[in-house]
mmCIF file of C-alpha atoms in Angstrom:
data_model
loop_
_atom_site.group_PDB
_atom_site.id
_atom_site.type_symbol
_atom_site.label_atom_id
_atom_site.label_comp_id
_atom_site.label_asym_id
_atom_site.label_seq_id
_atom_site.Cartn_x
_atom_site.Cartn_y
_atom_site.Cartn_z
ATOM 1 C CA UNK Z 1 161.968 -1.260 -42.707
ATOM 2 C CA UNK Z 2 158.642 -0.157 -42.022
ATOM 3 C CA UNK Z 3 157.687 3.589 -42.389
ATOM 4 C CA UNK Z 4 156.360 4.614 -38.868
ATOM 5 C CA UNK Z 5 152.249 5.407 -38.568
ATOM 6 C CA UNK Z 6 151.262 9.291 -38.205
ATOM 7 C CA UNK Z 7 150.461 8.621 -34.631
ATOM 8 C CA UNK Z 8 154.155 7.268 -33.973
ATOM 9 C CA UNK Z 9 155.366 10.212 -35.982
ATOM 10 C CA UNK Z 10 153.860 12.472 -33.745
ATOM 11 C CA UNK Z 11 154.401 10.770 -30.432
ATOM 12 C CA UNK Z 12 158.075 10.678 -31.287
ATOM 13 C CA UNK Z 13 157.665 14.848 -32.266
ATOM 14 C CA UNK Z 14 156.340 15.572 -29.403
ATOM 15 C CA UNK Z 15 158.731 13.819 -27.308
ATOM 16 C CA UNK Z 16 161.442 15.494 -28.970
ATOM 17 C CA UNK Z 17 159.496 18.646 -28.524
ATOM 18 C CA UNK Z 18 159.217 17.771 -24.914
ATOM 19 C CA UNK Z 19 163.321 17.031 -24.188
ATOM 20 C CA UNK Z 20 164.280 20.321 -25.869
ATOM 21 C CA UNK Z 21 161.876 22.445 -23.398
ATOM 22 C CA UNK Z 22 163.172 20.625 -20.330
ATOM 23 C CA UNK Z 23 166.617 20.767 -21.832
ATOM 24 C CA UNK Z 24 165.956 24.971 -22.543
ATOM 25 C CA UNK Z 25 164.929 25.052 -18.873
ATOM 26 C CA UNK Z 26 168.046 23.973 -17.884
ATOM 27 C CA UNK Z 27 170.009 26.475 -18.968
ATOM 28 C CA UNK Z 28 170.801 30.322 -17.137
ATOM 29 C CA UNK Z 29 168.668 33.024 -18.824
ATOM 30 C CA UNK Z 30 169.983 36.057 -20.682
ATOM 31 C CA UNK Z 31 172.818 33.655 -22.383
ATOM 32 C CA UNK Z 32 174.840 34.171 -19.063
ATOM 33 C CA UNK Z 33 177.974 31.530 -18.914
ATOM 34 C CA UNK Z 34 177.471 28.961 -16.317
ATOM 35 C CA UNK Z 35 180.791 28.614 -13.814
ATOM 36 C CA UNK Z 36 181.174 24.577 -12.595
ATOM 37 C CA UNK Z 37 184.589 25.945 -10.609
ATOM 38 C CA UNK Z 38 184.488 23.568 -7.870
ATOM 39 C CA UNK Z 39 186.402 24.768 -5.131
ATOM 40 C CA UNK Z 40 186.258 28.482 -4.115
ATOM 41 C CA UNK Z 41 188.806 30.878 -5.054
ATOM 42 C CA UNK Z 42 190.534 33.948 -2.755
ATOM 43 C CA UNK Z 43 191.565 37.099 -4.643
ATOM 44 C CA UNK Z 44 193.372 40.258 -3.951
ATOM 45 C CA UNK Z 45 191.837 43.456 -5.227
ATOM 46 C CA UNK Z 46 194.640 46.076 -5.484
ATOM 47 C CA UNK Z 47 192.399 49.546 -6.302
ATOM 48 C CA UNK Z 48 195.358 52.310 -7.609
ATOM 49 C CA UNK Z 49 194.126 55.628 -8.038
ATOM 50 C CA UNK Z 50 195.768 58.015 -11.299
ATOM 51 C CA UNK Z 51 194.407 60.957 -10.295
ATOM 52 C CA UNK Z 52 197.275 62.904 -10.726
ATOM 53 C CA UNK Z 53 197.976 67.361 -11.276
ATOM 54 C CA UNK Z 54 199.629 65.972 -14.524
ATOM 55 C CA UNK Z 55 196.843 64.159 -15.963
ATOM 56 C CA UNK Z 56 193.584 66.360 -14.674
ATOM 57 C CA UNK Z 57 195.233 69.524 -14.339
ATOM 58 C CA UNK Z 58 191.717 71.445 -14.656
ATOM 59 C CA UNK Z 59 190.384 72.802 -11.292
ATOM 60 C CA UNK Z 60 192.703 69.879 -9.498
ATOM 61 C CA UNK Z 61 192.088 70.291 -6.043
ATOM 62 C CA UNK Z 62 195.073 70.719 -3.517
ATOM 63 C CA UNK Z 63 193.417 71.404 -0.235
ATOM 64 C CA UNK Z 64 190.350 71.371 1.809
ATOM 65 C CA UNK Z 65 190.064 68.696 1.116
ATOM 66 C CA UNK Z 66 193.131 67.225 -1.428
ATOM 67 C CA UNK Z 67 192.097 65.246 -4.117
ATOM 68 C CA UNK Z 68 191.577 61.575 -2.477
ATOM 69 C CA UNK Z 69 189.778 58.343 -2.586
ATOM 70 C CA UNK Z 70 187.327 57.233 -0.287
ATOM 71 C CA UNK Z 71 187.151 53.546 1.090
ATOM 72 C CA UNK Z 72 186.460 50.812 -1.232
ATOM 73 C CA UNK Z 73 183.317 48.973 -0.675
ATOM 74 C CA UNK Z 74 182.530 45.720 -2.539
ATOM 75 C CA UNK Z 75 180.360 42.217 -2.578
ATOM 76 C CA UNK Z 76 180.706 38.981 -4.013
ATOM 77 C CA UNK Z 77 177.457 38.233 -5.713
ATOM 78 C CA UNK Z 78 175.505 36.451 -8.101
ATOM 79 C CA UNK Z 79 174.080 38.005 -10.907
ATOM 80 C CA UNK Z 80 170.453 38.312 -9.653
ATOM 81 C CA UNK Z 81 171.937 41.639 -7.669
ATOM 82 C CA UNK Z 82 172.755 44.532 -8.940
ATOM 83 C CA UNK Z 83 174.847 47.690 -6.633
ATOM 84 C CA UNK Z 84 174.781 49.920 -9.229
ATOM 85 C CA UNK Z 85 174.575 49.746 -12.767
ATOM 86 C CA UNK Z 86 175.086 52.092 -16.029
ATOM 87 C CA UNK Z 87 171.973 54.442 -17.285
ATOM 88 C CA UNK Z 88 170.049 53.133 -14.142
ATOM 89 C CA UNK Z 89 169.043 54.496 -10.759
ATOM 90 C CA UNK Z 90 171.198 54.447 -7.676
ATOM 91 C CA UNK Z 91 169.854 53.319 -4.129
ATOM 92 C CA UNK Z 92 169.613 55.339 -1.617
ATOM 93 C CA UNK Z 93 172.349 53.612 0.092
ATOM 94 C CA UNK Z 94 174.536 54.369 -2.949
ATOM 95 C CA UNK Z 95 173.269 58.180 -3.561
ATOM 96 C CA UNK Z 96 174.084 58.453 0.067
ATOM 97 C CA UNK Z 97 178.191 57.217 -0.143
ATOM 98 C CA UNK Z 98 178.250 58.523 -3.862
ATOM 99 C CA UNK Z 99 177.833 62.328 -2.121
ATOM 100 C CA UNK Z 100 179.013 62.000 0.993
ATOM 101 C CA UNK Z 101 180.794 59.064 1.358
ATOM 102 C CA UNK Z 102 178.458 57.365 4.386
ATOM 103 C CA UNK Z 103 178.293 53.475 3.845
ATOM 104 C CA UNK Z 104 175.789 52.257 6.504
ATOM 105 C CA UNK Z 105 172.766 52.798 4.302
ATOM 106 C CA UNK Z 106 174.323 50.904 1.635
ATOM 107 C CA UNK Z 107 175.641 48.093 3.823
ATOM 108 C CA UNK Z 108 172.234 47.565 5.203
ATOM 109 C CA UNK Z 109 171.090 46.976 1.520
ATOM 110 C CA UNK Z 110 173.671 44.820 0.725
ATOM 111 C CA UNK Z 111 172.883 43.207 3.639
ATOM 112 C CA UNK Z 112 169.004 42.936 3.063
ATOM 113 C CA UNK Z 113 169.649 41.527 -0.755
ATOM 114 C CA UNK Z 114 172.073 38.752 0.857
ATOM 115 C CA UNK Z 115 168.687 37.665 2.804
ATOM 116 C CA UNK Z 116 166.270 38.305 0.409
ATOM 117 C CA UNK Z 117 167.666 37.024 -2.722
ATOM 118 C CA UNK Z 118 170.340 34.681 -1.311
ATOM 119 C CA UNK Z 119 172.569 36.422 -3.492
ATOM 120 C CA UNK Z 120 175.258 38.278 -1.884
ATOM 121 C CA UNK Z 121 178.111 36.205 -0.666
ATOM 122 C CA UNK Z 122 180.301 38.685 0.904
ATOM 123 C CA UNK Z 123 181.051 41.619 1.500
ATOM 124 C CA UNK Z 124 184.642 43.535 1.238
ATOM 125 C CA UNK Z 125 186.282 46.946 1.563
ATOM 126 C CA UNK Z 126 189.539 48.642 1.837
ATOM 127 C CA UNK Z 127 190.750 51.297 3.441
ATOM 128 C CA UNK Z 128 190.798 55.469 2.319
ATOM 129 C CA UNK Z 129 193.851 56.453 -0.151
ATOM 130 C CA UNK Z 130 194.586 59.983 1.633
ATOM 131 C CA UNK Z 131 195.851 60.669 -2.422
ATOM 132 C CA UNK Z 132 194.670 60.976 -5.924
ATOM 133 C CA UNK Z 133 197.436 58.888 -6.530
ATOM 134 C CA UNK Z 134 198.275 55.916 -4.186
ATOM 135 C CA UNK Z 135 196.819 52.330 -3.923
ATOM 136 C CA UNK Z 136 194.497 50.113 -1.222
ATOM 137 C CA UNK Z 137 193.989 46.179 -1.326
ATOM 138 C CA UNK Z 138 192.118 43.843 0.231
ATOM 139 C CA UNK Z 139 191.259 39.956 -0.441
ATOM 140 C CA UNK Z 140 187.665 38.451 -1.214
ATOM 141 C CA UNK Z 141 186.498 34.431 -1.973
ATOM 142 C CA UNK Z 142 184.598 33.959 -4.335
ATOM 143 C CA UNK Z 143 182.190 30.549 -5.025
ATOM 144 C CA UNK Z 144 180.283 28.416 -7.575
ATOM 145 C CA UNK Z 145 177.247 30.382 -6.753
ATOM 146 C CA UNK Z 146 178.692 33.511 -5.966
ATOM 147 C CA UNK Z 147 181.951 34.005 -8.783
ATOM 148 C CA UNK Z 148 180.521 37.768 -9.798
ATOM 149 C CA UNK Z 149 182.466 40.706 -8.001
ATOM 150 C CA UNK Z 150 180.945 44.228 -8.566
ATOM 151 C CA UNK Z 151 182.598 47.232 -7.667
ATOM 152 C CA UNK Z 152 181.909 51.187 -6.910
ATOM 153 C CA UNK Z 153 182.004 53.974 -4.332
ATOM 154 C CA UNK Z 154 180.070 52.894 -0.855
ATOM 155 C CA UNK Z 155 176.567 53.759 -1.376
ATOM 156 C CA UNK Z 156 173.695 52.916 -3.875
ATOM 157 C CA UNK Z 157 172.334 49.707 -5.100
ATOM 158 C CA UNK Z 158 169.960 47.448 -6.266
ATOM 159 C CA UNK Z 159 168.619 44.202 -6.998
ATOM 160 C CA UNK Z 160 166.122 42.134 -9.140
ATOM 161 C CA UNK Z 161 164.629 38.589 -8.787
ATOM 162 C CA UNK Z 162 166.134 35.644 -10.225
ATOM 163 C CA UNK Z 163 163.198 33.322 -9.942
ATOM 164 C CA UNK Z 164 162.636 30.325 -12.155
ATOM 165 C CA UNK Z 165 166.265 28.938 -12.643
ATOM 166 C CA UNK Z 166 167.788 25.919 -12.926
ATOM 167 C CA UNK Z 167 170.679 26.786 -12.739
ATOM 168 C CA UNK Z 168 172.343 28.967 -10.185
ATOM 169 C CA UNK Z 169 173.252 32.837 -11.115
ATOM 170 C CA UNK Z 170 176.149 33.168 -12.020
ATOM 171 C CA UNK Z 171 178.831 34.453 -9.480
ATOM 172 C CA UNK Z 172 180.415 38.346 -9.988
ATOM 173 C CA UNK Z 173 181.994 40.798 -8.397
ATOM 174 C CA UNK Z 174 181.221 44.724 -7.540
ATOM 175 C CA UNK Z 175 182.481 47.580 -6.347
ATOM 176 C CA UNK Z 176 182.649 51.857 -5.762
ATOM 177 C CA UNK Z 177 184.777 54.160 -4.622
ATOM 178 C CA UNK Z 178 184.389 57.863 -3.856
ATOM 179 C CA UNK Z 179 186.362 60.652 -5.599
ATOM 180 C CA UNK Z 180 186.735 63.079 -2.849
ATOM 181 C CA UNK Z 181 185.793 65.605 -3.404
ATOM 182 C CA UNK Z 182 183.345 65.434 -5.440
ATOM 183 C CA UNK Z 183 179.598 66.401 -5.910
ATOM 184 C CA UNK Z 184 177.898 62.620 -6.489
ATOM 185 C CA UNK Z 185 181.177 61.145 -8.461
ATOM 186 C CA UNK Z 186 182.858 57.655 -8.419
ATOM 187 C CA UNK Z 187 184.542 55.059 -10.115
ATOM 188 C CA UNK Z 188 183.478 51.371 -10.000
ATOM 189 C CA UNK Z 189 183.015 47.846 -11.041
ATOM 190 C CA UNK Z 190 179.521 46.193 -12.181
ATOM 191 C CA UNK Z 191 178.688 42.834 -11.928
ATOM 192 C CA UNK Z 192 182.824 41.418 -12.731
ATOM 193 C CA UNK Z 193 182.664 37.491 -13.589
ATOM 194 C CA UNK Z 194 186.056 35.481 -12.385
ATOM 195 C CA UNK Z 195 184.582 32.236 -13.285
ATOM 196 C CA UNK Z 196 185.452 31.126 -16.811
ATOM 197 C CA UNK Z 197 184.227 27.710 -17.135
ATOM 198 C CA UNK Z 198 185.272 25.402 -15.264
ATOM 199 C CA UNK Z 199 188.215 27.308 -13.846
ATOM 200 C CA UNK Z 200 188.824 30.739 -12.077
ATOM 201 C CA UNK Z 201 190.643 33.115 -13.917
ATOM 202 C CA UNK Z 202 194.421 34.007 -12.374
ATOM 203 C CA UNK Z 203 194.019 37.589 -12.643
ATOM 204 C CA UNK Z 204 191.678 40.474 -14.173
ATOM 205 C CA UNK Z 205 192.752 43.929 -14.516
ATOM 206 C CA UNK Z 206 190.486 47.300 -15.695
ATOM 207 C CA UNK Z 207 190.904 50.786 -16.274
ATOM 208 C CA UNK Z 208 188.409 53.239 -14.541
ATOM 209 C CA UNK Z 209 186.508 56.324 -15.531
ATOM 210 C CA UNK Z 210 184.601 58.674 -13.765
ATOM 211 C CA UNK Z 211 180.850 58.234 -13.214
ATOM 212 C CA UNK Z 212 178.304 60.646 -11.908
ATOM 213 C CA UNK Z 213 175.655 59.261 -9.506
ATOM 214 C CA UNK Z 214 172.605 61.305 -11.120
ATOM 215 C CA UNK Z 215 171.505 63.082 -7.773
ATOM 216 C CA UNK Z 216 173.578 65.815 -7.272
ATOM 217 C CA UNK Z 217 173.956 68.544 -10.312
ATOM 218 C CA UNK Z 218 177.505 70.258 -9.253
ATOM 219 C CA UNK Z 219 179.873 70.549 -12.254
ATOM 220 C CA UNK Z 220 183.163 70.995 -10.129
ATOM 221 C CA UNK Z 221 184.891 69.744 -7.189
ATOM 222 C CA UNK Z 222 184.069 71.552 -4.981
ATOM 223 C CA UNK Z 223 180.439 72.547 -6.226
ATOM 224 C CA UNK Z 224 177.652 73.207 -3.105
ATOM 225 C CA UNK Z 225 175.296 70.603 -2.781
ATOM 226 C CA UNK Z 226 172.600 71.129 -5.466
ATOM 227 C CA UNK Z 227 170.059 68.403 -5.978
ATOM 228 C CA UNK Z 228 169.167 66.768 -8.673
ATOM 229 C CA UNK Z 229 165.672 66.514 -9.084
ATOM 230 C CA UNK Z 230 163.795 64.603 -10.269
ATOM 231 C CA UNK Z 231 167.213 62.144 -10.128
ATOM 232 C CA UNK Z 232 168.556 61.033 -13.013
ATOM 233 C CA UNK Z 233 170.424 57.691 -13.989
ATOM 234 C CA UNK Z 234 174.212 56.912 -13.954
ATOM 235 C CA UNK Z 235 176.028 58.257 -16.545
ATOM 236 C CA UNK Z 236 179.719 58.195 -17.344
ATOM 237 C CA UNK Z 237 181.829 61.853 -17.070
ATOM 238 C CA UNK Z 238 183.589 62.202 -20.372
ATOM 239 C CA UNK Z 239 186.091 64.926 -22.076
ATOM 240 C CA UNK Z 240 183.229 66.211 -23.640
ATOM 241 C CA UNK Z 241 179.896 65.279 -21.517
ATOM 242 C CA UNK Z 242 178.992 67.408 -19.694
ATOM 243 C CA UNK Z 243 178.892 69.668 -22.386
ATOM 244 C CA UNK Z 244 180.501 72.971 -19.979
ATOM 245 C CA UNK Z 245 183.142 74.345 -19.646
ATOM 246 C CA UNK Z 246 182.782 74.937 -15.876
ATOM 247 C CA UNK Z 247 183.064 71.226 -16.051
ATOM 248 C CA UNK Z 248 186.220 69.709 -13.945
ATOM 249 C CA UNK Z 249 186.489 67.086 -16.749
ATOM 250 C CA UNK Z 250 185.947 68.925 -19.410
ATOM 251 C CA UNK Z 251 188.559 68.832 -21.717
ATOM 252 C CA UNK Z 252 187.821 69.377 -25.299
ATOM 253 C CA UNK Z 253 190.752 68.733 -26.890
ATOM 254 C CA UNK Z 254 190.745 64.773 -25.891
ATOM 255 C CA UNK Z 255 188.803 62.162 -27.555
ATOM 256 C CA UNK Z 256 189.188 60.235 -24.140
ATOM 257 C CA UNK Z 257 189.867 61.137 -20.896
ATOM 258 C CA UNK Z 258 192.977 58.976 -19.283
ATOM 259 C CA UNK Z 259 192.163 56.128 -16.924
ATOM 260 C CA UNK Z 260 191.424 57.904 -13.802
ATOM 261 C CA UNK Z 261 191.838 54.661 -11.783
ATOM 262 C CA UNK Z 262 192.925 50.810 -12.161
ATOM 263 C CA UNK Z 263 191.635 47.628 -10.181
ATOM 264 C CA UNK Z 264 193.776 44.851 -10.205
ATOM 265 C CA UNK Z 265 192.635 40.919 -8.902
ATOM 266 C CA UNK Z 266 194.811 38.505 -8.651
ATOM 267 C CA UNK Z 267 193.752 34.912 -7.669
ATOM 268 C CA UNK Z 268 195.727 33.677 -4.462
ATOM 269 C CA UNK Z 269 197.355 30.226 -4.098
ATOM 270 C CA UNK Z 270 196.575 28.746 -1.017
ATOM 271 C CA UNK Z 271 197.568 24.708 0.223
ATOM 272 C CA UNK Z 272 197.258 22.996 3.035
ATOM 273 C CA UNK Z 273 200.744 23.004 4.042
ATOM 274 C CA UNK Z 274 202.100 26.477 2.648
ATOM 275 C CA UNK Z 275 200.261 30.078 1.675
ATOM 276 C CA UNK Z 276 201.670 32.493 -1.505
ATOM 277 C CA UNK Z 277 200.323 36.189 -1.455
ATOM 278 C CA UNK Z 278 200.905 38.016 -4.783
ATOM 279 C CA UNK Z 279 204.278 39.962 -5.093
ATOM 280 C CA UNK Z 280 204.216 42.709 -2.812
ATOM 281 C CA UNK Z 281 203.897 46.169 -4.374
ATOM 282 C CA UNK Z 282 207.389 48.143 -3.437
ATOM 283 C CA UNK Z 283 206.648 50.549 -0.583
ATOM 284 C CA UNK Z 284 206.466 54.359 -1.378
ATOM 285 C CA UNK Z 285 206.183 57.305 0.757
ATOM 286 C CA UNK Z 286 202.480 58.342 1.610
ATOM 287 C CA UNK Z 287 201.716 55.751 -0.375
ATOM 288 C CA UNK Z 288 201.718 57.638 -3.531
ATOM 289 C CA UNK Z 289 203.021 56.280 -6.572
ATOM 290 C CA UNK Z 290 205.816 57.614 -8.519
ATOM 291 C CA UNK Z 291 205.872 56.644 -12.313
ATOM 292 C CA UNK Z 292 205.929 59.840 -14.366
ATOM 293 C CA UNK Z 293 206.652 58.126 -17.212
ATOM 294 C CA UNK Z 294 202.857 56.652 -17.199
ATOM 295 C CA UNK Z 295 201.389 59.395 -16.267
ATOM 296 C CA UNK Z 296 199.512 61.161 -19.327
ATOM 297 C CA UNK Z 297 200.135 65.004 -19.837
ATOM 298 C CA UNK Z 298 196.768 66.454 -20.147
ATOM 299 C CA UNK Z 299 196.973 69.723 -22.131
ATOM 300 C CA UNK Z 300 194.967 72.513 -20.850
ATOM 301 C CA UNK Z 301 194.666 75.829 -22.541
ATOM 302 C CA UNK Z 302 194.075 78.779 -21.185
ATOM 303 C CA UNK Z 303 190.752 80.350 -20.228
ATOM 304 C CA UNK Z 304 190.014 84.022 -19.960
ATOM 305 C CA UNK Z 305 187.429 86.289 -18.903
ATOM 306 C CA UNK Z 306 185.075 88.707 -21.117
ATOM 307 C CA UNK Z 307 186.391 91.881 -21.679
ATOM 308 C CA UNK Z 308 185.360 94.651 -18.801
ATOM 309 C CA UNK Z 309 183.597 97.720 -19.957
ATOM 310 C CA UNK Z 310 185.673 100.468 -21.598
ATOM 311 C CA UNK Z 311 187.186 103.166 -19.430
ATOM 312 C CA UNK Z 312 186.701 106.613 -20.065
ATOM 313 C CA UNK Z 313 188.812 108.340 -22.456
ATOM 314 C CA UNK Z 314 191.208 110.235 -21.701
ATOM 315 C CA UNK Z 315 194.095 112.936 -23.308
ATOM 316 C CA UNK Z 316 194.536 116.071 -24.317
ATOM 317 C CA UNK Z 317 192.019 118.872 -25.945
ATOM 318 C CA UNK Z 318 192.031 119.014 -29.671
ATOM 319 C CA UNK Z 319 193.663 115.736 -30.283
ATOM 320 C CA UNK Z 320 192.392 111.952 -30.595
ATOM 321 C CA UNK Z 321 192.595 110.454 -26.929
ATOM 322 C CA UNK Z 322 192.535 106.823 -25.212
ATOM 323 C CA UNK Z 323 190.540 104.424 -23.339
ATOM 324 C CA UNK Z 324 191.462 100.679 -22.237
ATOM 325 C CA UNK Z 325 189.666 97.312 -21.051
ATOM 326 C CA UNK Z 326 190.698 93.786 -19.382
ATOM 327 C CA UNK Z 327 190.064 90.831 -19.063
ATOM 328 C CA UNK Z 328 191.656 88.180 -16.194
ATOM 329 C CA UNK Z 329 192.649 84.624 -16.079
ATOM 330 C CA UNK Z 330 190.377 82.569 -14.762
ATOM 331 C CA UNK Z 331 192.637 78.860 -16.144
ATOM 332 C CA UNK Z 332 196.452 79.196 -16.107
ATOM 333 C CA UNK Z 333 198.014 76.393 -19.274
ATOM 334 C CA UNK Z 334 199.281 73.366 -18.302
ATOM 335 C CA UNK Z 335 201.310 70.544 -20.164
ATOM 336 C CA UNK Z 336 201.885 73.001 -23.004
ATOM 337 C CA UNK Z 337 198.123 73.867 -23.353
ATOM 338 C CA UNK Z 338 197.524 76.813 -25.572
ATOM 339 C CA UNK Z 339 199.360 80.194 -23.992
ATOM 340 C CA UNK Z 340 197.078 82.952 -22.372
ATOM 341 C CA UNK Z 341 196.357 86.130 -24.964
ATOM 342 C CA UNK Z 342 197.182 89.711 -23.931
ATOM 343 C CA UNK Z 343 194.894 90.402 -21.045
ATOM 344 C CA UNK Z 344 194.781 94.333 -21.747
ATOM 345 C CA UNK Z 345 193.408 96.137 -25.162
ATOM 346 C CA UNK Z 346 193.603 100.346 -26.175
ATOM 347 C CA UNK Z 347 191.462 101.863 -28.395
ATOM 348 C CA UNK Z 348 191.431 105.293 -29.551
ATOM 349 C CA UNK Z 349 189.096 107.837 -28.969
ATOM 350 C CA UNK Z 350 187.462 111.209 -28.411
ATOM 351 C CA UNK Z 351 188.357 112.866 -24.759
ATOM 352 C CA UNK Z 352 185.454 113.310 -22.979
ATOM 353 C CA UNK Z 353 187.409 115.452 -20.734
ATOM 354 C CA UNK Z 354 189.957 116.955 -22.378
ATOM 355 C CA UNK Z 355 192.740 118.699 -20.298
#
């Protein structure tokens, strides 16, 4: 066998060379998973909120307004758009539902990224839960192109070019919903991939956490609107971040704050001759859901005051006399959080007025 010249050596190198770049061109950037699902796939989202007295007893609001959950707004999309994403900065479509719950301006850029980009497939939402705890659901289809679902309160968003591939982005999901009230708060899904492969995946199912918007700076509830400027990224709300204790979720005695929220999809069978939906969820009154024995107790100690100035002393001439202070309660306990201490203290002392 004859040993091949240098010039055939390197022909043949180069050629090699030359497969492997068109063969690296080929493939999605980033390492993302390429879906070669064929037909498109319908999905229920159930969205169940756990906001419950039991589980966020600190500052839990009962009225004007209750604690509730705004409407869920969503899109099917590829992964070239973005409607909101971790440690980045909201739209002003987002900042706009994250405060106040308005969706237009965020539909509009959903909308304008879906003609742009090509990129958004559709768009879904589900009605208000008038409840910390009760549930919404509505169905989506999802495609080859378009198999990413992303998820979070109405308002905010974003998106980046996807130029240059050979392959098409791959298809997600995302969505938002409010927590009312709130100052700029919400709880979402980024950029959720049903494809796995060559299939869809029957069902997908998350916990959610609270998530602060970055461009309003209230610590409670019910805090006034205070901007933040300049505005700052998305951040998740913790136990322990922010680090204050006027803070509705601040609770320094958890590692983790419970799930505030679940999303559930399940894929939907459909045929030409017959349609299944998904088991129905048993009906409840108000919608609210009653399963105490899920529901986390979230211990919350007590929190007083500072002691008030000392009173004037008091008693009789010649002999040692007494003055008091207080202090108030400003968190009852809950869930067997630490007891409140004695809210009154005496000291003795020297009548300034003797009698």
């Amino acid at each position: 066998m004859e040993n091949p010249s240098p010039a055939a050596a390197l022909g043949r190198a180069l050629w090699a060379l030359l497969l492997a770049t068109l063969g690296a061109a080929g493939l999605p950037r980033g390492g993302e998973s390429v879906c070669s699902a064929r037909a498109p796939a319908k999905y229920s989202i159930t969205f169940t909120g756990k906001w419950s007295q039991t589980a966020f007893p600190k500052q839990y609001p009962m009225f004007r307004p209750p604690a509730q959950w705004s409407s869920l707004l969503g899109a099917a999309h590829s992964s070239d758009y973005s409607m909101w994403r971790k440690n980045q900065y909201v739209s002003n479509g987002l900042r706009d539902f994250a405060e106040r719950g308005e969706a237009w301006a965020l539909m509009k850029e959903i909308e304008a990224a879906g003609e742009a980009l090509q990129s958004v497939h559709a768009v879904f939402s589900a009605p208000a839960v008038p409840s910390g705890t009760g549930q919404t659901s509505a169905e989506l289809e999802v495609q080859r192109r378009h198999s990413l679902v992303s998820s979070g309160p109405a308002g905010g968003g974003g998106h980046g070019a996807g130029a240059g591939r050979a392959e098409p982005p791959s298809p997600q999901v995302s969505f938002v919903v409010r927590i009312v009230p709130s100052p700029d708060w919400f709880v979402g899904v980024d950029s959720l991939d049903l494809c796995d492969g060559d299939r869809w995946r029957e069902q997908a199912a998350l916990d959610l956490y609270p998530y602060d918007a970055g461009t309003d700076s209230g610590f409670t509830f019910s805090s006034p609107n205070f901007a933040t400027i300049p505005q700052d990224t998305v951040t998740e709300i913790t136990s322990s971040s922010p680090s204050h204790p006027a803070n509705s979720f601040y609770y320094p005695r958890l590692k983790a704050l419970p799930p505030i929220a679940r999303v559930t999809l399940v894929r939907l069978r459909q045929s030409p001759r017959a349609f299944v939906p998904p088991a129905p969820v048993p009906p409840s009154r108000d919608n609210e859901i009653v399963d105490s024995a899920s529901v986390p107790e979230t211990p919350l100690d007590c929190e007083v005051s500072l002691w008030s100035s000392w009173g004037l002393c008091g008693g009789p001439c010649g002999r040692l006399g007494a003055k008091s202070r207080t202090r108030y309660v400003r968190v009852q306990p809950a869930n067997h959080g630490s007891p409140c201490p004695e809210l009154e203290e005496e000291a003795e002392c020297v009548p300034d007025n003797c009698v």
